[in-house]
Amino acid sequence: MAGARCARAAVVLAALLCLSVPSAHAQQSTSQQAAKTQRLLDIADSPLPGAEPARLPSHDSSTGGPGDINYELRERPATPAQINLSTTVETTVENRTTNAVSGGGARAPADGPRATPAKDAAPAAALEFRALVAQTVGHDLPVFGESLFGAESALKDVDPLTVPADYRIGPGDQLLIRAWGQISIDFQGAVSRSGTVFLTGIGEVSVAGLRLDEARDLLRGVVSTQYRDFQLTVSLAQLRDIRVYLSGFVASPGVHTLPSTATALSGLLAAGGPAPSADLRAIEVRRDGRTVAVLDSYRFLLQGDKSGDPQLLPGDVLYLPPARGFAAIAGSVRRPAIYHLAATTTLGELLDDAGGTTVTADLLQARIERFVDGKRTVVDVDGDPRRSVQPLRDGDIVLLVPASPRFEASITVSGHVAVPLRQPWRPGMTVSDALPNADALMPYATWSERNARNPLSGVADARDASAVPPRLSEVDWDHAAIERIDPRTQRLSRIEFDLGAALAAPHGAADPQLQAGDTLLIYGEDEFAQPERKRVRMVRVEGEVAVPGVYSMAVGESLRDAIARAGGPTPEAYLYGTVLSRASARAQEAERLKQAVDQAEEDYDRFLATRSRDVVSQEDALVSGNETGNARALIARLRAVQPIGRVVFALDEEIADASGLPALPLEDGDVVRIPRRTETVTIAGAVFQQGTQLWKAGADAGDYLREAGGTRPHADRSQIVVLHADGTVRPLHRGLGGARIHPGDSILVPENVDRTPLGRRLREWTTLFYQMTLGAAALTVIRN
């Protein structure tokens, strides 16, 4: 019998050596190679008495040369060499044949036809349904479980060294047996086909079908019959490989080589996974022509339960039937996706698979889109979908919409309130119940402003001292509203009421009742144009008055009333120089100033564009350069001017008390400033000595100009103006005399700039600002 086995091994080896040597027939057709490979497979599969079963090498086996026939020669201890040779040759042939058929193991022949994986021809049904779901919900939904079997799945890397505790030793497993003491054993070898290992000095021991701990106890018992005082260990050095078959809706059908520890799920992962339309809920394991287990992968995916995942044995068949159907669920669920249907799947079970609904789901608005006789329909869901036993069908799309943002049994208070908030509504609730105290109507900005103005804070107020503090809007006690939505028509209505009257008499006739869903709107008084009689005017009075401060003025009260409210003028007050600054006038002057400066810049740019064309001599260039420099400086100064918004009124220079002031009604934000009496006159502009001179009774403008050294040669004597302390401006049309000068007046002498076109434009700009009556200080800046 040994001779027969040696002869069979020699025949197979000779055939392999012939195929592996390059020859003129190396480029033969694919069909010839396949036929030769099949013959070798037949030889390898022939029964050999006493021979070990063929074993596929692991993935780290070397591949062959030009003929793509892989083989290796190994020597196994305590086993006849010819059997090792025969086993290795047969294994290489089988692995090579399997690769060509199924695409598993090592690579296919470089010059042979490649098998097309089943996943490249995925059934159109699954793809069509996924596209339909994306069109329905507006975005793509994944098929639940596809990430587990996807190309990036880490579970595909099955660790062959991970041995379960209940692993049974079988033929082909490499055992490592060591003993020390009275006997020394150092054995590493494979379990034979008969399930035994041969130990020198001990003999043959049958270990097939035993766990490692059982094999260890057995060997200790055998050795102890001959030796005492020894220690013995048994471990697995290398696991055997097994061949399993994949069929049905799988990505790579055919024969696959797997570690002997592989289970149905890990084997499916390692062999390429299922096809898109496979049923992941009914993976069958067939053995010896019958189904021994049916695996529902959702138990592992959803619950982490692998108890139904059986270990594979050599020759097992993994069969994946076509999917029973798909159902999608989207909207307010925790895991929207497309799910495989089991034999009977209810709506409640699908919601459990999707992780349940989110807190925002409207359980009364769930619906199912379904195909009935080739037509799409919408099916209502009875009751709570989470507990629904309504069966699902293939192609169903379950949609759960989010709940309406409408608050039930509540009212909202917004507008001019401390904190816009919602309150629970109760039957009979009125406006006064929603606003229990006045603090609810005081915005945070009001408290912040009041706290910021704490005189003990020690923080200086950087604002202009002449400005009136900003007055925060007060509550409009006469006007409030209730916004209400009719639940039947969904139309918005507004109910106006008197807020002050409602809070003055709670639960009275003027206190409207609220309904669930109402919005109570509180207005500030500045949100609507208030009647003059209701307007509060805050006026600042400062300077030479008895009690400077900010005062509340009623409608119709005038400048005189404001000074009287401040205690009247002091003995040092110069009423002729009273200044009234108004916000509305300041805004108008600022707009006119901006327009004037913008026009000046346009004129200046236009002049620069034509200057080079008009310059014909060095002297002209010098004059032109001086003019452009003056124009540039003037524009910069005009940009820096801040309008004061002075309201000008002509006063009698002999005014003695506030009764001589005009009865001008005041506006909110007005600033009244009474200066201290001065005894000086200001001379500015094109004079030889600008500055301040003592006022002399009876002296006119000419007298002051002569004391200033007279006007310069380029002074424009026709444009001299006097800016009086009361804000009025008077030109000196009759020469240098004739104008009476009062304390605090200013005399302004402009330069004659009419000699060039740009100069004439400068004069026009200056005239405009004269007309605006900006004030003596501002005009001095401009002329300087």
XYZ file of C-alpha atoms in Angstrom, residues 48-628:
581
model
C -5.728 7.299 -1.169
C -5.867 4.692 1.568
C -4.440 6.138 4.749
C -3.704 9.512 3.193
C -4.606 12.803 4.942
C -7.359 14.947 3.454
C -6.308 17.725 1.123
C -5.698 21.011 2.945
C -5.810 24.465 1.365
C -2.852 26.636 2.326
C -3.379 29.892 4.178
C -3.305 33.247 2.409
C 0.370 33.743 3.113
C 1.337 30.756 0.871
C 3.713 31.580 -1.955
C 2.414 31.793 -5.506
C 3.884 30.094 -8.507
C 5.882 31.213 -11.481
C 4.987 31.545 -15.159
C 2.561 28.635 -15.066
C 0.823 30.063 -11.965
C 0.907 26.622 -10.310
C 1.699 27.028 -6.608
C 3.339 24.288 -4.635
C 5.550 23.883 -1.623
C 7.487 20.947 -0.153
C 7.365 20.547 3.589
C 8.677 17.965 6.030
C 6.469 17.132 8.954
C 8.069 15.412 11.993
C 7.157 11.801 12.759
C 5.326 11.444 9.400
C 6.618 9.571 6.294
C 8.101 11.988 3.797
C 6.094 10.640 0.873
C 2.822 11.467 2.600
C 3.993 14.999 3.321
C 4.937 15.401 -0.315
C 1.654 14.013 -1.583
C -0.409 16.163 0.766
C 1.413 19.360 -0.149
C 1.136 18.770 -3.882
C -2.549 17.940 -3.725
C -3.235 20.998 -1.568
C -1.520 23.342 -4.010
C -3.485 21.937 -6.934
C -6.821 22.306 -5.161
C -6.117 25.878 -4.071
C -5.087 26.780 -7.620
C -8.273 25.307 -9.032
C -10.449 27.063 -6.446
C -8.928 30.448 -7.331
C -9.736 30.002 -10.991
C -13.359 29.142 -10.249
C -14.379 31.377 -7.378
C -11.804 34.119 -7.178
C -10.871 33.182 -3.585
C -7.397 32.442 -2.236
C -4.452 33.356 -4.483
C -4.742 35.328 -7.683
C -6.252 33.935 -10.898
C -4.112 33.145 -13.941
C -2.747 36.319 -15.502
C -3.604 35.125 -19.021
C -6.831 33.312 -18.195
C -10.408 34.586 -18.000
C -11.434 36.197 -14.709
C -14.694 35.305 -12.992
C -17.013 38.297 -12.721
C -18.052 38.819 -9.073
C -21.763 38.644 -8.484
C -21.778 42.119 -6.850
C -20.854 43.696 -10.200
C -24.209 42.531 -11.485
C -26.268 43.575 -8.483
C -29.989 42.981 -8.865
C -31.703 46.078 -10.103
C -34.536 45.730 -7.576
C -32.460 46.817 -4.572
C -30.899 49.712 -6.456
C -34.244 50.866 -7.819
C -35.824 50.869 -4.368
C -32.907 52.807 -2.907
C -33.245 55.409 -5.652
C -36.990 55.617 -4.995
C -36.377 56.175 -1.285
C -33.849 58.930 -2.018
C -36.363 60.631 -4.287
C -39.067 60.368 -1.616
C -37.151 61.594 1.434
C -34.794 63.966 -0.382
C -31.507 62.219 0.422
C -29.885 58.808 0.166
C -30.546 56.268 2.904
C -28.098 53.428 3.572
C -29.124 49.788 3.571
C -28.825 48.646 7.158
C -25.950 46.191 7.536
C -24.080 47.159 4.369
C -21.310 48.796 6.381
C -20.651 45.489 8.171
C -20.075 43.692 4.877
C -18.543 46.708 3.082
C -15.048 46.890 1.687
C -13.804 48.792 4.764
C -15.236 46.380 7.348
C -12.666 45.506 9.979
C -14.513 42.252 10.719
C -13.204 40.774 7.492
C -9.809 40.291 9.083
C -10.515 36.993 10.853
C -7.754 36.237 13.351
C -6.731 32.583 12.864
C -5.009 32.483 16.264
C -8.137 33.320 18.207
C -9.254 29.916 19.452
C -12.581 29.551 21.236
C -12.604 27.660 24.520
C -14.743 24.883 23.098
C -12.576 24.356 20.001
C -12.265 20.684 19.064
C -8.964 19.359 17.759
C -9.113 17.827 14.331
C -6.904 16.373 11.591
C -4.498 18.993 10.255
C -4.163 21.011 13.482
C -0.577 21.624 14.540
C -0.048 20.690 18.208
C 2.841 21.755 20.433
C 3.378 19.174 23.203
C 6.113 19.694 25.778
C 7.053 17.739 28.908
C 9.899 17.959 31.389
C 10.957 16.068 34.484
C 11.549 12.312 34.268
C 10.629 12.517 30.596
C 11.474 15.169 28.038
C 9.055 15.721 25.154
C 9.317 18.513 22.558
C 6.828 17.670 19.870
C 5.362 19.912 17.174
C 3.393 18.222 14.462
C 0.053 17.876 12.761
C -2.782 15.644 13.813
C -3.032 12.838 11.271
C -6.113 12.014 9.257
C -6.844 9.288 11.698
C -6.897 11.909 14.479
C -3.706 10.795 16.223
C -0.275 12.150 17.114
C 2.834 9.983 17.479
C 5.084 10.688 20.476
C 8.503 9.049 20.632
C 8.695 6.679 23.561
C 4.964 6.894 24.126
C 3.354 5.855 20.885
C 0.245 6.937 19.009
C -2.414 8.885 20.910
C -5.849 9.752 19.506
C -6.736 13.435 20.180
C -9.321 14.205 17.465
C -12.561 15.634 18.808
C -11.053 16.714 22.123
C -10.721 20.183 23.586
C -7.228 21.334 24.487
C -7.780 20.738 28.200
C -9.173 17.304 27.485
C -6.194 16.446 25.253
C -3.817 17.614 27.985
C -5.508 15.420 30.598
C -5.473 12.461 28.224
C -1.752 12.801 27.441
C -0.879 13.189 31.108
C -2.729 9.988 31.838
C -0.956 8.115 29.057
C 2.503 9.354 30.058
C 1.870 8.773 33.757
C 1.531 5.042 33.113
C 5.277 4.954 32.432
C 6.759 8.035 34.160
C 6.393 9.984 37.370
C 7.288 13.537 38.427
C 6.824 15.397 35.164
C 5.005 18.443 33.837
C 3.173 18.484 30.486
C 1.578 21.248 28.386
C -0.455 21.125 25.195
C -1.133 24.087 22.913
C -2.122 24.803 19.343
C 0.735 25.906 17.123
C -1.314 26.307 13.938
C -4.933 25.816 13.065
C -6.041 23.743 10.152
C -7.842 25.243 7.186
C -11.244 24.131 6.030
C -13.046 24.398 2.731
C -16.590 25.770 2.655
C -18.892 26.583 -0.206
C -20.777 29.838 -0.767
C -23.852 29.840 -2.953
C -26.939 31.858 -3.614
C -26.912 35.662 -3.449
C -23.289 36.129 -2.419
C -20.644 38.449 -3.788
C -18.216 35.628 -4.589
C -19.835 32.183 -4.939
C -17.669 29.083 -4.996
C -15.180 27.265 -2.769
C -13.361 29.296 -0.127
C -10.598 28.459 2.302
C -11.200 29.612 5.864
C -9.627 29.050 9.281
C -11.116 26.140 11.152
C -12.466 28.578 13.778
C -14.637 30.376 11.235
C -18.328 30.782 11.953
C -21.111 31.415 9.468
C -20.909 35.201 9.935
C -17.121 35.516 9.970
C -16.856 33.117 7.056
C -19.303 35.186 5.013
C -17.340 38.319 5.830
C -13.987 36.764 4.914
C -15.347 35.347 1.653
C -16.580 38.655 0.232
C -19.960 39.185 1.870
C -23.492 39.022 0.497
C -24.866 40.440 -2.727
C -27.030 43.595 -2.438
C -30.282 41.623 -2.724
C -29.356 38.770 -0.377
C -31.511 38.010 2.634
C -29.402 38.878 5.660
C -32.086 37.545 7.960
C -32.034 33.932 6.761
C -28.415 32.821 6.168
C -28.499 29.024 5.884
C -25.728 26.629 6.933
C -26.116 23.306 5.090
C -24.240 20.183 6.081
C -24.486 16.742 4.525
C -27.464 17.792 2.430
C -29.574 19.300 5.202
C -29.918 22.725 6.801
C -28.378 22.658 10.262
C -28.714 26.384 11.158
C -30.428 29.567 9.936
C -28.656 32.766 10.993
C -30.441 36.136 11.307
C -27.582 38.659 11.088
C -29.869 41.365 12.550
C -29.596 39.649 15.939
C -25.882 40.408 15.882
C -26.195 43.848 14.242
C -28.966 45.110 16.530
C -28.398 43.188 19.769
C -24.804 41.949 19.593
C -26.070 38.371 19.936
C -23.830 35.752 18.264
C -25.353 32.735 19.938
C -27.032 31.712 16.698
C -23.787 31.924 14.692
C -22.628 28.288 14.279
C -19.042 27.193 13.755
C -18.342 25.919 10.251
C -17.053 22.466 9.494
C -15.220 21.256 6.389
C -17.559 20.901 3.463
C -20.310 23.170 4.886
C -22.367 25.241 2.467
C -23.317 28.863 3.212
C -26.456 29.645 1.242
C -27.974 33.122 1.039
C -31.499 33.230 -0.375
C -32.922 36.303 -2.108
C -34.253 38.995 0.200
C -37.886 38.707 1.145
C -38.228 42.451 0.752
C -37.056 45.877 1.865
C -38.740 48.625 3.853
C -37.397 52.110 4.478
C -38.025 54.348 7.453
C -37.105 58.032 7.568
C -37.877 61.213 9.427
C -37.975 61.508 13.201
C -36.321 58.171 14.002
C -32.941 57.532 15.546
C -31.515 55.378 12.731
C -33.206 56.097 9.394
C -32.233 53.449 6.837
C -33.476 50.744 4.496
C -34.083 47.457 6.346
C -34.470 43.835 5.288
C -37.855 42.371 6.063
C -38.162 39.110 7.969
C -40.863 36.584 7.216
C -43.282 38.794 9.145
C -42.172 42.283 10.136
C -44.579 44.706 11.791
C -44.349 48.473 11.938
C -43.516 48.321 15.642
C -40.657 45.890 14.979
C -39.262 48.107 12.242
C -39.309 51.080 14.610
C -37.426 48.979 17.165
C -34.828 48.105 14.517
C -34.485 51.844 13.727
C -33.768 52.629 17.378
C -37.194 54.084 18.098
C -38.577 57.546 17.455
C -37.004 60.837 18.474
C -38.637 63.110 21.009
C -39.777 65.449 18.233
C -41.727 62.790 16.311
C -45.417 63.410 15.742
C -46.791 59.940 16.439
C -50.200 60.888 15.104
C -48.824 61.833 11.689
C -47.011 58.582 10.803
C -47.797 57.238 7.354
C -46.742 54.425 5.040
C -46.194 54.851 1.309
C -46.917 51.523 -0.392
C -47.190 49.939 -3.806
C -50.544 48.276 -4.414
C -51.072 46.637 -7.807
C -48.263 48.697 -9.261
C -49.639 51.991 -7.969
C -48.316 54.114 -5.125
C -50.711 54.748 -2.268
C -50.552 56.132 1.249
C -51.661 53.964 4.151
C -52.732 55.375 7.503
C -51.225 54.087 10.724
C -53.705 53.154 13.408
C -52.747 54.267 16.920
C -49.225 54.536 18.256
C -46.785 53.309 15.577
C -44.352 52.144 18.256
C -46.794 49.447 19.342
C -48.333 48.799 15.948
C -48.674 45.204 14.748
C -49.530 46.359 11.249
C -47.542 44.103 8.863
C -45.184 45.681 6.365
C -44.758 44.790 2.715
C -41.882 44.848 0.308
C -41.319 48.416 -0.912
C -42.982 50.178 2.039
C -41.619 53.608 3.015
C -42.477 54.666 6.569
C -42.347 58.405 7.221
C -42.497 60.048 10.649
C -42.719 63.827 10.497
C -41.579 66.093 13.348
C -44.185 67.537 15.636
C -45.472 71.057 15.135
C -43.503 73.754 17.020
C -46.800 75.067 18.362
C -46.959 75.042 22.156
C -50.057 73.488 23.620
C -51.790 74.946 26.672
C -49.435 77.906 26.925
C -49.298 81.625 26.231
C -46.337 83.766 25.143
C -45.422 87.205 26.500
C -43.116 89.190 24.216
C -42.182 92.711 23.275
C -41.235 95.373 25.834
C -40.726 92.913 28.707
C -37.843 91.852 30.903
C -37.659 88.362 29.380
C -39.828 87.089 26.531
C -41.183 83.833 27.893
C -43.924 81.253 27.708
C -46.268 80.559 30.561
C -48.653 77.694 31.162
C -52.216 78.567 30.307
C -55.160 77.752 32.517
C -58.847 78.331 31.959
C -59.968 81.822 32.937
C -56.450 83.280 32.679
C -56.326 87.056 32.003
C -53.671 89.591 31.046
C -53.096 90.601 34.661
C -52.374 86.960 35.525
C -49.693 86.835 32.828
C -48.111 90.072 34.138
C -48.109 89.690 37.924
C -45.907 92.738 38.646
C -44.357 95.762 36.994
C -40.870 94.215 37.021
C -41.982 91.921 34.215
C -42.342 95.008 32.004
C -38.896 96.437 32.738
C -36.376 95.330 30.073
C -32.891 94.333 31.114
C -31.502 97.309 29.208
C -33.269 99.625 31.627
C -31.698 98.019 34.678
C -28.297 97.875 32.989
C -28.423 101.579 32.167
C -29.491 102.505 35.657
C -26.839 100.356 37.281
C -24.155 101.763 34.975
C -24.967 105.281 36.132
C -24.351 104.450 39.774
C -22.442 107.481 41.148
C -20.463 105.209 43.491
C -19.035 103.101 40.705
C -16.092 105.446 40.221
C -16.174 104.986 36.453
C -15.962 108.219 34.519
C -18.581 108.938 31.889
C -16.714 109.381 28.613
C -19.672 110.815 26.780
C -19.982 114.411 25.799
C -21.001 116.379 28.847
C -23.360 118.461 26.734
C -25.343 115.454 25.551
C -28.613 114.448 27.121
C -28.409 110.932 28.593
C -30.199 108.439 26.375
C -33.696 107.922 27.652
C -34.816 104.320 27.402
C -38.210 103.615 25.989
C -40.986 103.343 28.519
C -43.918 100.962 28.384
C -46.855 102.115 26.302
C -49.515 101.737 28.972
C -52.295 102.767 26.627
C -51.617 100.265 23.880
C -51.080 96.467 23.928
C -52.364 93.597 21.829
C -53.202 89.904 21.866
C -52.352 87.866 18.778
C -54.580 84.840 18.365
C -54.737 82.087 15.738
C -58.139 80.632 14.971
C -57.660 76.830 15.276
C -60.315 76.220 12.652
C -59.252 78.688 9.936
C -55.635 79.241 11.052
C -56.130 82.960 10.547
C -54.290 85.441 12.712
C -56.300 88.083 14.532
C -55.209 90.946 16.785
C -57.109 92.172 19.809
C -56.120 95.667 21.001
C -56.612 96.701 24.624
C -55.562 99.294 27.218
C -52.696 97.777 29.197
C -52.851 100.299 32.028
C -56.573 99.769 32.530
C -56.160 95.973 32.485
C -53.515 96.015 35.215
C -55.316 98.662 37.251
C -58.410 96.473 37.682
C -57.404 92.771 37.541
C -60.129 90.427 36.281
C -62.308 93.426 35.483
C -64.026 94.357 32.252
C -60.830 95.929 30.846
C -58.720 92.820 31.616
C -59.146 90.519 28.573
C -59.170 86.751 28.962
C -56.456 84.729 27.253
C -56.788 81.535 25.250
C -54.262 78.725 24.786
C -51.715 79.678 22.161
C -52.197 83.461 22.539
C -49.248 85.840 22.239
C -49.370 88.916 24.471
C -47.544 91.849 22.831
C -46.287 94.676 25.055
C -45.159 97.827 23.225
C -42.701 100.548 24.092
C -43.876 104.095 23.715
C -41.338 104.758 20.963
C -42.772 102.022 18.741
C -45.639 104.277 17.715
C -45.845 107.994 17.103
C -47.281 109.292 20.361
C -49.557 112.345 20.627
C -47.819 115.523 21.670
C -49.628 115.525 24.985
C -48.032 112.183 25.904
C -44.492 112.903 24.870
C -41.921 113.402 27.586
C -39.084 115.823 26.795
C -35.756 115.488 28.553
C -33.750 118.752 28.371
C -30.272 119.429 29.746
C -29.689 122.876 31.240
C -26.087 123.753 32.119
C -23.708 126.613 32.541
C -24.538 129.704 34.553
C -27.772 128.524 36.190
C -28.502 127.859 39.816
C -29.140 124.102 39.491
C -27.723 122.575 36.294
C -29.197 119.216 35.334
C -31.573 117.251 33.122
C -35.222 118.202 33.404
C -38.461 116.706 32.166
C -40.397 119.277 30.182
C -44.074 119.063 29.356
C -45.561 119.869 25.998
C -45.487 123.593 25.233
C -42.786 124.458 27.782
C -40.144 126.799 26.366
C -36.579 127.922 26.804
C -37.610 130.341 29.510
C -39.359 127.538 31.445
C -36.259 125.350 31.302
C -34.050 128.087 32.760
C -36.628 128.794 35.418
C -36.794 125.042 36.238
C -33.006 125.160 36.728
C -33.329 127.951 39.282
C -32.731 130.898 36.927
C -29.485 132.467 35.710
C -26.637 133.304 38.064
C -25.336 136.909 38.395
C -22.398 135.974 36.108
C -24.668 134.636 33.338
C -24.292 136.151 29.864
C -27.794 135.626 28.482
C -26.883 137.275 25.154
C -24.632 134.286 24.461
C -27.238 131.620 25.282
C -26.773 128.538 23.093
C -29.609 126.131 22.236
C -28.304 122.928 20.631
C -30.882 120.626 19.033
C -30.468 117.070 17.767
C -32.666 117.558 14.688
C -30.679 120.645 13.623
C -27.417 118.785 14.239
C -28.513 115.942 11.966
C -29.448 118.356 9.160
C -26.155 120.210 9.429
C -24.217 116.948 9.402
C -25.928 115.884 6.174
C -25.261 119.252 4.522
C -21.666 119.120 5.700
C -21.166 115.673 4.194
C -22.618 116.746 0.863
C -20.464 119.882 0.814
C -17.245 117.998 1.562
C -18.055 115.331 -1.044
C -18.604 118.075 -3.630
C -15.364 119.748 -2.595
C -13.425 116.522 -3.136
C -14.974 116.088 -6.576
C -13.981 119.639 -7.528
C -10.493 119.056 -6.214
C -10.050 115.818 -8.180
C -11.323 117.537 -11.308
C -8.840 120.368 -10.821
C -5.945 117.937 -10.434
C -6.900 116.285 -13.720
C -6.636 119.563 -15.647
C -3.810 121.240 -13.715
C -0.941 119.869 -15.831
C -2.628 121.079 -18.990
C -3.005 124.680 -17.725
C 0.506 125.066 -16.256
C 2.725 126.852 -18.788
C 5.547 128.278 -16.651
C 7.455 127.619 -13.462
C 5.618 130.429 -11.739
C 2.265 128.951 -12.708
C 3.352 125.588 -11.372
C 4.331 127.186 -8.040
C 0.996 128.984 -7.713
C -0.896 125.870 -8.673
C 0.981 123.806 -6.107
C 0.175 126.270 -3.343
C -3.504 126.255 -4.259
C -3.777 122.461 -4.296
